[in-house]
Amino acid sequence: MRRRAIIMVILMVLQFGAIHSKPTTYMVGDEDGWDSGLDMEGWTKGKTFHAGDFLVFTYDDQQFDVAVVNQTGHDSCTLNEGAKVFHSGNDKIQLAFGANYFIDTVADLCAIGMKMAINATAPPPSV
């Protein structure tokens, strides 16, 4: 009976490990970083994002910042109530399941492309 219990525990541990994959870390804008010279919405194209993945925003903290906003804030380039603003120049932000929105808080910079909308799906199982 004890052997059976040990086998069940081992199977549960193996199954748990197969369900939860390791998050991916993305450098936003790749080597250029979070920058007004890039189409940040275009940078997301062709990438698959999952809940729990990380985005690293690197930028000149004297010129730029990044804010996590809702859809209205993203679409209008404004800070909504509850928005979180980062301004270290090297910010690591974990994606939540579903829609995730990011903007630069300077409306003119946001309007020319310093904003992103990312839909993070459920994490895939590990192999």
Short mmCIF file of N, CA, C and O in Angstrom, two decimals:
data_model
loop_
_atom_site.label_atom_id
_atom_site.label_comp_id
_atom_site.label_asym_id
_atom_site.label_seq_id
_atom_site.Cartn_x
_atom_site.Cartn_y
_atom_site.Cartn_z
N MET A 1 0.81 -1.19 0.00
CA MET A 1 0.00 0.00 0.00
C MET A 1 0.87 1.27 0.00
O MET A 1 0.56 2.23 -0.68
N ARG A 2 1.95 1.25 0.79
CA ARG A 2 2.84 2.40 0.86
C ARG A 2 3.51 2.64 -0.50
O ARG A 2 3.67 3.78 -0.93
N ARG A 3 3.90 1.57 -1.16
CA ARG A 3 4.52 1.68 -2.48
C ARG A 3 3.55 2.34 -3.47
O ARG A 3 3.96 3.18 -4.28
N ARG A 4 2.31 1.97 -3.39
CA ARG A 4 1.29 2.54 -4.28
C ARG A 4 1.14 4.04 -4.03
O ARG A 4 1.03 4.84 -4.97
N ALA A 5 1.17 4.44 -2.77
CA ALA A 5 1.07 5.87 -2.41
C ALA A 5 2.26 6.64 -2.95
O ALA A 5 2.12 7.75 -3.47
N ILE A 6 3.45 6.07 -2.85
CA ILE A 6 4.65 6.73 -3.37
C ILE A 6 4.56 6.89 -4.88
O ILE A 6 4.89 7.95 -5.42
N ILE A 7 4.11 5.86 -5.56
CA ILE A 7 3.95 5.93 -7.01
C ILE A 7 2.94 7.02 -7.38
O ILE A 7 3.16 7.79 -8.31
N MET A 8 1.86 7.11 -6.65
CA MET A 8 0.84 8.14 -6.92
C MET A 8 1.43 9.54 -6.74
O MET A 8 1.18 10.43 -7.54
N VAL A 9 2.21 9.74 -5.69
CA VAL A 9 2.84 11.04 -5.46
C VAL A 9 3.80 11.37 -6.59
O VAL A 9 3.81 12.50 -7.10
N ILE A 10 4.59 10.42 -7.01
CA ILE A 10 5.53 10.64 -8.11
C ILE A 10 4.77 11.02 -9.38
O ILE A 10 5.14 11.95 -10.09
N LEU A 11 3.71 10.32 -9.68
CA LEU A 11 2.91 10.64 -10.86
C LEU A 11 2.30 12.02 -10.78
O LEU A 11 2.26 12.76 -11.77
N MET A 12 1.84 12.42 -9.60
CA MET A 12 1.27 13.75 -9.43
C MET A 12 2.33 14.83 -9.64
O MET A 12 2.09 15.85 -10.29
N VAL A 13 3.54 14.61 -9.12
CA VAL A 13 4.63 15.57 -9.31
C VAL A 13 4.98 15.68 -10.78
O VAL A 13 5.17 16.77 -11.32
N LEU A 14 5.08 14.55 -11.46
CA LEU A 14 5.39 14.57 -12.89
C LEU A 14 4.30 15.29 -13.68
O LEU A 14 4.58 16.06 -14.58
N GLN A 15 3.05 15.04 -13.33
CA GLN A 15 1.95 15.69 -14.03
C GLN A 15 1.97 17.19 -13.76
O GLN A 15 1.78 17.99 -14.67
N PHE A 16 2.22 17.60 -12.53
CA PHE A 16 2.28 19.02 -12.21
C PHE A 16 3.37 19.70 -13.02
O PHE A 16 3.17 20.77 -13.58
N GLY A 17 4.53 19.07 -13.12
CA GLY A 17 5.63 19.63 -13.90
C GLY A 17 5.29 19.74 -15.37
O GLY A 17 5.75 20.65 -16.04
N ALA A 18 4.47 18.84 -15.88
CA ALA A 18 4.09 18.87 -17.30
C ALA A 18 3.07 19.95 -17.58
O ALA A 18 2.94 20.42 -18.69
N ILE A 19 2.34 20.37 -16.58
CA ILE A 19 1.29 21.37 -16.77
C ILE A 19 1.87 22.77 -16.78
O ILE A 19 1.43 23.64 -17.52
N HIS A 20 2.87 23.02 -15.97
CA HIS A 20 3.38 24.38 -15.80
C HIS A 20 4.70 24.55 -16.53
O HIS A 20 5.70 23.96 -16.17
N SER A 21 4.69 25.40 -17.57
CA SER A 21 5.89 25.64 -18.34
C SER A 21 6.64 26.84 -17.77
O SER A 21 6.10 27.65 -17.03
N LYS A 22 7.89 26.94 -18.16
CA LYS A 22 8.73 28.05 -17.73
C LYS A 22 8.37 29.28 -18.56
O LYS A 22 8.26 29.20 -19.78
N PRO A 23 8.18 30.44 -17.90
CA PRO A 23 7.83 31.65 -18.65
C PRO A 23 8.96 32.11 -19.57
O PRO A 23 10.14 31.87 -19.29
N THR A 24 8.59 32.77 -20.64
CA THR A 24 9.55 33.35 -21.57
C THR A 24 9.74 34.82 -21.23
O THR A 24 8.80 35.50 -20.84
N THR A 25 10.96 35.30 -21.37
CA THR A 25 11.25 36.72 -21.17
C THR A 25 11.53 37.35 -22.52
O THR A 25 12.38 36.86 -23.28
N TYR A 26 10.81 38.41 -22.84
CA TYR A 26 10.97 39.14 -24.10
C TYR A 26 11.59 40.50 -23.83
O TYR A 26 11.16 41.20 -22.91
N MET A 27 12.57 40.87 -24.63
CA MET A 27 13.14 42.21 -24.58
C MET A 27 12.33 43.07 -25.55
O MET A 27 12.42 42.88 -26.77
N VAL A 28 11.52 43.95 -25.02
CA VAL A 28 10.64 44.77 -25.86
C VAL A 28 11.49 45.61 -26.82
O VAL A 28 12.42 46.31 -26.40
N GLY A 29 11.16 45.52 -28.10
CA GLY A 29 11.90 46.25 -29.13
C GLY A 29 13.23 45.61 -29.48
O GLY A 29 14.03 46.20 -30.21
N ASP A 30 13.46 44.42 -28.94
CA ASP A 30 14.72 43.69 -29.15
C ASP A 30 15.90 44.60 -28.77
O ASP A 30 15.86 45.23 -27.73
N GLU A 31 16.93 44.68 -29.62
CA GLU A 31 18.13 45.45 -29.25
C GLU A 31 17.89 46.95 -29.20
O GLU A 31 18.65 47.69 -28.59
N ASP A 32 16.81 47.44 -29.83
CA ASP A 32 16.52 48.87 -29.81
C ASP A 32 15.77 49.31 -28.55
O ASP A 32 15.75 50.49 -28.22
N GLY A 33 15.14 48.37 -27.88
CA GLY A 33 14.40 48.70 -26.67
C GLY A 33 13.09 49.41 -26.95
O GLY A 33 12.59 49.47 -28.07
N TRP A 34 12.52 49.95 -25.89
CA TRP A 34 11.26 50.72 -25.92
C TRP A 34 11.65 52.10 -26.42
O TRP A 34 12.19 52.91 -25.68
N ASP A 35 11.38 52.37 -27.70
CA ASP A 35 11.91 53.57 -28.33
C ASP A 35 10.90 54.15 -29.31
O ASP A 35 10.20 53.41 -29.99
N SER A 36 10.90 55.46 -29.40
CA SER A 36 9.93 56.14 -30.28
C SER A 36 10.23 55.91 -31.75
O SER A 36 9.37 56.18 -32.60
N GLY A 37 11.40 55.43 -32.09
CA GLY A 37 11.74 55.18 -33.49
C GLY A 37 11.19 53.86 -34.02
O GLY A 37 11.36 53.55 -35.20
N LEU A 38 10.53 53.09 -33.16
CA LEU A 38 9.99 51.79 -33.57
C LEU A 38 8.48 51.78 -33.50
O LEU A 38 7.88 52.48 -32.67
N ASP A 39 7.87 50.97 -34.34
CA ASP A 39 6.44 50.70 -34.25
C ASP A 39 6.28 49.56 -33.24
O ASP A 39 6.48 48.40 -33.58
N MET A 40 5.96 49.90 -32.01
CA MET A 40 5.91 48.89 -30.96
C MET A 40 4.78 47.88 -31.20
O MET A 40 4.93 46.70 -30.86
N GLU A 41 3.66 48.31 -31.76
CA GLU A 41 2.60 47.36 -32.09
C GLU A 41 3.11 46.36 -33.12
O GLU A 41 2.79 45.17 -33.05
N GLY A 42 3.93 46.82 -34.06
CA GLY A 42 4.51 45.94 -35.06
C GLY A 42 5.49 44.94 -34.45
O GLY A 42 5.61 43.82 -34.93
N TRP A 43 6.18 45.35 -33.39
CA TRP A 43 7.14 44.46 -32.73
C TRP A 43 6.45 43.21 -32.18
O TRP A 43 7.04 42.13 -32.17
N THR A 44 5.20 43.32 -31.79
CA THR A 44 4.48 42.17 -31.20
C THR A 44 4.07 41.14 -32.25
O THR A 44 3.81 39.99 -31.91
N LYS A 45 4.01 41.54 -33.50
CA LYS A 45 3.54 40.64 -34.57
C LYS A 45 4.43 39.41 -34.70
O LYS A 45 5.65 39.50 -34.65
N GLY A 46 3.79 38.26 -34.84
CA GLY A 46 4.50 37.01 -35.02
C GLY A 46 5.00 36.38 -33.72
O GLY A 46 5.62 35.33 -33.75
N LYS A 47 4.72 37.02 -32.59
CA LYS A 47 5.13 36.47 -31.30
C LYS A 47 3.90 35.90 -30.59
O LYS A 47 2.80 36.43 -30.72
N THR A 48 4.11 34.83 -29.86
CA THR A 48 3.03 34.24 -29.06
C THR A 48 3.35 34.49 -27.60
O THR A 48 4.38 34.05 -27.10
N PHE A 49 2.48 35.23 -26.94
CA PHE A 49 2.67 35.59 -25.54
C PHE A 49 1.73 34.77 -24.67
O PHE A 49 0.58 34.53 -25.03
N HIS A 50 2.25 34.37 -23.52
CA HIS A 50 1.47 33.58 -22.57
C HIS A 50 1.42 34.29 -21.22
O HIS A 50 2.35 35.01 -20.85
N ALA A 51 0.34 34.06 -20.49
CA ALA A 51 0.25 34.57 -19.13
C ALA A 51 1.45 34.05 -18.35
O ALA A 51 1.82 32.89 -18.46
N GLY A 52 2.07 34.93 -17.59
CA GLY A 52 3.26 34.57 -16.83
C GLY A 52 4.56 34.93 -17.52
O GLY A 52 5.61 34.99 -16.87
N ASP A 53 4.53 35.16 -18.84
CA ASP A 53 5.72 35.62 -19.54
C ASP A 53 6.10 37.01 -19.03
O ASP A 53 5.26 37.72 -18.47
N PHE A 54 7.34 37.38 -19.27
CA PHE A 54 7.83 38.69 -18.83
C PHE A 54 8.20 39.55 -20.02
O PHE A 54 8.75 39.05 -21.01
N LEU A 55 7.92 40.84 -19.92
CA LEU A 55 8.39 41.83 -20.88
C LEU A 55 9.41 42.69 -20.15
O LEU A 55 9.15 43.17 -19.04
N VAL A 56 10.58 42.88 -20.77
CA VAL A 56 11.58 43.78 -20.21
C VAL A 56 11.63 45.01 -21.09
O VAL A 56 11.91 44.93 -22.29
N PHE A 57 11.31 46.14 -20.50
CA PHE A 57 11.33 47.43 -21.19
C PHE A 57 12.63 48.13 -20.83
O PHE A 57 12.85 48.49 -19.67
N THR A 58 13.50 48.33 -21.82
CA THR A 58 14.72 49.11 -21.61
C THR A 58 14.59 50.39 -22.42
O THR A 58 14.18 50.36 -23.58
N TYR A 59 14.94 51.51 -21.79
CA TYR A 59 14.76 52.81 -22.42
C TYR A 59 15.53 53.87 -21.65
O TYR A 59 15.97 53.66 -20.52
N ASP A 60 15.67 55.04 -22.27
CA ASP A 60 16.29 56.20 -21.64
C ASP A 60 15.27 56.78 -20.66
O ASP A 60 14.25 57.33 -21.07
N ASP A 61 15.55 56.65 -19.36
CA ASP A 61 14.58 57.08 -18.35
C ASP A 61 14.46 58.60 -18.25
O ASP A 61 13.60 59.11 -17.53
N GLN A 62 15.28 59.34 -18.99
CA GLN A 62 15.13 60.80 -19.04
C GLN A 62 14.14 61.23 -20.13
O GLN A 62 13.65 62.35 -20.11
N GLN A 63 13.87 60.33 -21.08
CA GLN A 63 12.98 60.66 -22.19
C GLN A 63 11.67 59.88 -22.16
O GLN A 63 10.65 60.38 -22.63
N PHE A 64 11.71 58.64 -21.68
CA PHE A 64 10.57 57.75 -21.81
C PHE A 64 10.16 57.15 -20.47
O PHE A 64 10.89 57.25 -19.49
N ASP A 65 9.01 56.52 -20.48
CA ASP A 65 8.54 55.69 -19.38
C ASP A 65 7.61 54.65 -19.98
O ASP A 65 7.43 54.61 -21.20
N VAL A 66 7.05 53.79 -19.17
CA VAL A 66 6.07 52.82 -19.65
C VAL A 66 4.99 52.71 -18.59
O VAL A 66 5.27 52.73 -17.39
N ALA A 67 3.75 52.65 -19.05
CA ALA A 67 2.61 52.52 -18.13
C ALA A 67 1.76 51.33 -18.55
O ALA A 67 1.54 51.09 -19.74
N VAL A 68 1.30 50.59 -17.55
CA VAL A 68 0.34 49.51 -17.78
C VAL A 68 -1.03 50.15 -17.61
O VAL A 68 -1.34 50.70 -16.54
N VAL A 69 -1.83 50.11 -18.67
CA VAL A 69 -3.13 50.77 -18.68
C VAL A 69 -4.21 49.79 -19.13
O VAL A 69 -3.92 48.66 -19.50
N ASN A 70 -5.44 50.27 -19.13
CA ASN A 70 -6.54 49.46 -19.67
C ASN A 70 -6.71 49.80 -21.16
O ASN A 70 -5.96 50.63 -21.71
N GLN A 71 -7.69 49.19 -21.80
CA GLN A 71 -7.87 49.41 -23.24
C GLN A 71 -8.18 50.87 -23.56
O GLN A 71 -7.67 51.41 -24.54
N THR A 72 -8.97 51.51 -22.74
CA THR A 72 -9.29 52.92 -22.97
C THR A 72 -8.03 53.77 -22.91
O THR A 72 -7.82 54.64 -23.76
N GLY A 73 -7.18 53.51 -21.92
CA GLY A 73 -5.93 54.25 -21.81
C GLY A 73 -5.04 54.02 -23.02
O GLY A 73 -4.41 54.95 -23.54
N HIS A 74 -4.99 52.78 -23.49
CA HIS A 74 -4.20 52.45 -24.67
C HIS A 74 -4.73 53.17 -25.90
O HIS A 74 -3.99 53.80 -26.65
N ASP A 75 -6.04 53.07 -26.11
CA ASP A 75 -6.64 53.65 -27.32
C ASP A 75 -6.57 55.17 -27.35
O ASP A 75 -6.43 55.77 -28.41
N SER A 76 -6.65 55.80 -26.16
CA SER A 76 -6.67 57.27 -26.09
C SER A 76 -5.32 57.86 -25.68
O SER A 76 -5.20 59.09 -25.58
N CYS A 77 -4.33 57.02 -25.42
CA CYS A 77 -3.02 57.47 -24.96
C CYS A 77 -3.10 58.31 -23.69
O CYS A 77 -2.48 59.36 -23.56
N THR A 78 -3.90 57.83 -22.75
CA THR A 78 -4.04 58.51 -21.46
C THR A 78 -3.92 57.50 -20.33
O THR A 78 -4.13 56.31 -20.53
N LEU A 79 -3.59 58.01 -19.15
CA LEU A 79 -3.54 57.16 -17.97
C LEU A 79 -4.94 57.00 -17.40
O LEU A 79 -5.63 57.99 -17.16
N ASN A 80 -5.34 55.77 -17.21
CA ASN A 80 -6.63 55.51 -16.57
C ASN A 80 -6.42 55.38 -15.07
O ASN A 80 -5.28 55.22 -14.60
N GLU A 81 -7.51 55.45 -14.32
CA GLU A 81 -7.42 55.23 -12.88
C GLU A 81 -6.89 53.81 -12.64
O GLU A 81 -7.33 52.86 -13.27
N GLY A 82 -5.91 53.69 -11.78
CA GLY A 82 -5.32 52.39 -11.49
C GLY A 82 -4.15 52.02 -12.38
O GLY A 82 -3.55 50.96 -12.20
N ALA A 83 -3.81 52.88 -13.34
CA ALA A 83 -2.66 52.61 -14.22
C ALA A 83 -1.39 52.61 -13.37
O ALA A 83 -1.28 53.32 -12.38
N LYS A 84 -0.43 51.79 -13.77
CA LYS A 84 0.84 51.73 -13.06
C LYS A 84 1.93 52.23 -13.99
O LYS A 84 2.10 51.70 -15.09
N VAL A 85 2.67 53.24 -13.54
CA VAL A 85 3.73 53.84 -14.35
C VAL A 85 5.09 53.38 -13.84
O VAL A 85 5.35 53.39 -12.64
N PHE A 86 5.94 52.98 -14.79
CA PHE A 86 7.31 52.57 -14.50
C PHE A 86 8.25 53.57 -15.15
O PHE A 86 7.98 54.03 -16.25
N HIS A 87 9.35 53.88 -14.49
CA HIS A 87 10.27 54.85 -15.08
C HIS A 87 11.73 54.60 -14.70
O HIS A 87 12.53 55.51 -14.66
N SER A 88 12.08 53.34 -14.49
CA SER A 88 13.46 53.02 -14.11
C SER A 88 14.40 52.96 -15.32
O SER A 88 15.60 53.07 -15.16
N GLY A 89 13.84 52.73 -16.51
CA GLY A 89 14.66 52.52 -17.69
C GLY A 89 14.99 51.06 -17.94
O GLY A 89 15.57 50.70 -18.95
N ASN A 90 14.58 50.21 -16.98
CA ASN A 90 14.81 48.77 -17.11
C ASN A 90 13.74 48.05 -16.29
O ASN A 90 14.01 47.58 -15.18
N ASP A 91 12.55 47.97 -16.83
CA ASP A 91 11.40 47.46 -16.10
C ASP A 91 10.99 46.08 -16.61
O ASP A 91 10.85 45.87 -17.80
N LYS A 92 10.80 45.16 -15.68
CA LYS A 92 10.39 43.79 -16.00
C LYS A 92 8.95 43.62 -15.53
O LYS A 92 8.68 43.70 -14.33
N ILE A 93 8.05 43.40 -16.49
CA ILE A 93 6.62 43.34 -16.19
C ILE A 93 6.07 41.99 -16.62
O ILE A 93 6.26 41.56 -17.77
N GLN A 94 5.36 41.32 -15.72
CA GLN A 94 4.79 40.01 -16.02
C GLN A 94 3.42 40.18 -16.66
O GLN A 94 2.61 40.99 -16.20
N LEU A 95 3.17 39.41 -17.70
CA LEU A 95 1.89 39.47 -18.41
C LEU A 95 0.81 38.72 -17.63
O LEU A 95 1.03 37.60 -17.15
N ALA A 96 -0.35 39.34 -17.57
CA ALA A 96 -1.53 38.69 -16.99
C ALA A 96 -2.26 37.95 -18.11
O ALA A 96 -2.08 38.25 -19.29
N PHE A 97 -3.10 37.00 -17.73
CA PHE A 97 -3.91 36.29 -18.72
C PHE A 97 -4.87 37.28 -19.38
O PHE A 97 -5.49 38.10 -18.72
N GLY A 98 -4.96 37.24 -20.70
CA GLY A 98 -5.87 38.11 -21.44
C GLY A 98 -5.17 39.34 -21.98
O GLY A 98 -3.98 39.32 -22.27
N ALA A 99 -5.92 40.42 -22.08
CA ALA A 99 -5.43 41.66 -22.68
C ALA A 99 -4.49 42.40 -21.73
O ALA A 99 -4.79 42.56 -20.55
N ASN A 100 -3.35 42.84 -22.27
CA ASN A 100 -2.37 43.64 -21.55
C ASN A 100 -2.05 44.84 -22.42
O ASN A 100 -1.76 44.69 -23.61
N TYR A 101 -2.09 46.04 -21.83
CA TYR A 101 -1.90 47.28 -22.60
C TYR A 101 -0.78 48.11 -21.98
O TYR A 101 -0.73 48.28 -20.76
N PHE A 102 0.07 48.66 -22.85
CA PHE A 102 1.22 49.45 -22.42
C PHE A 102 1.30 50.72 -23.27
O PHE A 102 1.09 50.67 -24.48
N ILE A 103 1.66 51.84 -22.62
CA ILE A 103 1.84 53.09 -23.34
C ILE A 103 3.01 53.87 -22.72
O ILE A 103 3.41 53.61 -21.60
N ASP A 104 3.56 54.82 -23.49
CA ASP A 104 4.40 55.86 -22.91
C ASP A 104 3.43 56.95 -22.46
O ASP A 104 2.46 57.24 -23.16
N THR A 105 3.69 57.55 -21.30
CA THR A 105 2.71 58.51 -20.76
C THR A 105 2.73 59.86 -21.46
O THR A 105 1.83 60.66 -21.25
N VAL A 106 3.74 60.12 -22.29
CA VAL A 106 3.73 61.35 -23.08
C VAL A 106 2.81 61.08 -24.27
O VAL A 106 3.13 60.25 -25.13
N ALA A 107 1.68 61.77 -24.30
CA ALA A 107 0.65 61.47 -25.30
C ALA A 107 1.17 61.52 -26.73
O ALA A 107 0.80 60.68 -27.57
N ASP A 108 2.04 62.48 -27.05
CA ASP A 108 2.57 62.58 -28.41
C ASP A 108 3.41 61.36 -28.78
O ASP A 108 3.35 60.87 -29.90
N LEU A 109 4.20 60.85 -27.82
CA LEU A 109 5.00 59.65 -28.09
C LEU A 109 4.10 58.43 -28.26
O LEU A 109 4.31 57.61 -29.15
N CYS A 110 3.12 58.33 -27.41
CA CYS A 110 2.16 57.23 -27.52
C CYS A 110 1.46 57.27 -28.88
O CYS A 110 1.34 56.26 -29.56
N ALA A 111 1.05 58.46 -29.29
CA ALA A 111 0.32 58.61 -30.55
C ALA A 111 1.15 58.22 -31.77
O ALA A 111 0.59 57.78 -32.77
N ILE A 112 2.49 58.35 -31.69
CA ILE A 112 3.31 57.99 -32.84
C ILE A 112 3.79 56.53 -32.78
O ILE A 112 4.57 56.10 -33.62
N GLY A 113 3.32 55.78 -31.78
CA GLY A 113 3.60 54.36 -31.79
C GLY A 113 4.19 53.75 -30.54
O GLY A 113 4.47 52.55 -30.51
N MET A 114 4.41 54.54 -29.49
CA MET A 114 4.96 53.95 -28.26
C MET A 114 3.82 53.43 -27.39
O MET A 114 3.51 53.96 -26.32
N LYS A 115 3.17 52.39 -27.94
CA LYS A 115 2.12 51.69 -27.22
C LYS A 115 2.00 50.30 -27.79
O LYS A 115 2.38 50.05 -28.93
N MET A 116 1.50 49.39 -26.96
CA MET A 116 1.34 48.00 -27.38
C MET A 116 0.12 47.40 -26.72
O MET A 116 -0.19 47.72 -25.57
N ALA A 117 -0.54 46.53 -27.45
CA ALA A 117 -1.62 45.70 -26.91
C ALA A 117 -1.19 44.26 -27.13
O ALA A 117 -0.83 43.86 -28.23
N ILE A 118 -1.20 43.47 -26.06
CA ILE A 118 -0.78 42.08 -26.13
C ILE A 118 -1.85 41.21 -25.49
O ILE A 118 -2.30 41.48 -24.38
N ASN A 119 -2.25 40.16 -26.21
CA ASN A 119 -3.19 39.19 -25.64
C ASN A 119 -2.37 37.98 -25.20
O ASN A 119 -1.79 37.28 -26.02
N ALA A 120 -2.33 37.76 -23.88
CA ALA A 120 -1.56 36.63 -23.34
C ALA A 120 -2.50 35.45 -23.13
O ALA A 120 -3.49 35.54 -22.40
N THR A 121 -2.18 34.37 -23.79
CA THR A 121 -3.00 33.15 -23.69
C THR A 121 -2.53 32.30 -22.52
O THR A 121 -1.52 32.59 -21.88
N ALA A 122 -3.24 31.24 -22.25
CA ALA A 122 -2.86 30.31 -21.18
C ALA A 122 -1.50 29.73 -21.50
O ALA A 122 -1.17 29.49 -22.67
N PRO A 123 -0.67 29.51 -20.48
CA PRO A 123 0.65 28.92 -20.75
C PRO A 123 0.53 27.53 -21.34
O PRO A 123 -0.36 26.78 -20.96
N PRO A 124 1.43 27.19 -22.26
CA PRO A 124 1.39 25.84 -22.83
C PRO A 124 1.96 24.83 -21.84
O PRO A 124 2.73 25.20 -20.96
N PRO A 125 1.60 23.58 -21.99
CA PRO A 125 2.20 22.56 -21.12
C PRO A 125 3.67 22.37 -21.47
O PRO A 125 4.08 22.58 -22.61
N SER A 126 4.44 21.97 -20.48
CA SER A 126 5.87 21.66 -20.72
C SER A 126 5.95 20.34 -21.46
O SER A 126 5.06 19.52 -21.40
N VAL A 127 7.05 20.15 -22.12
CA VAL A 127 7.29 18.89 -22.81
C VAL A 127 8.14 18.00 -21.92
O VAL A 127 9.01 18.40 -21.27
#
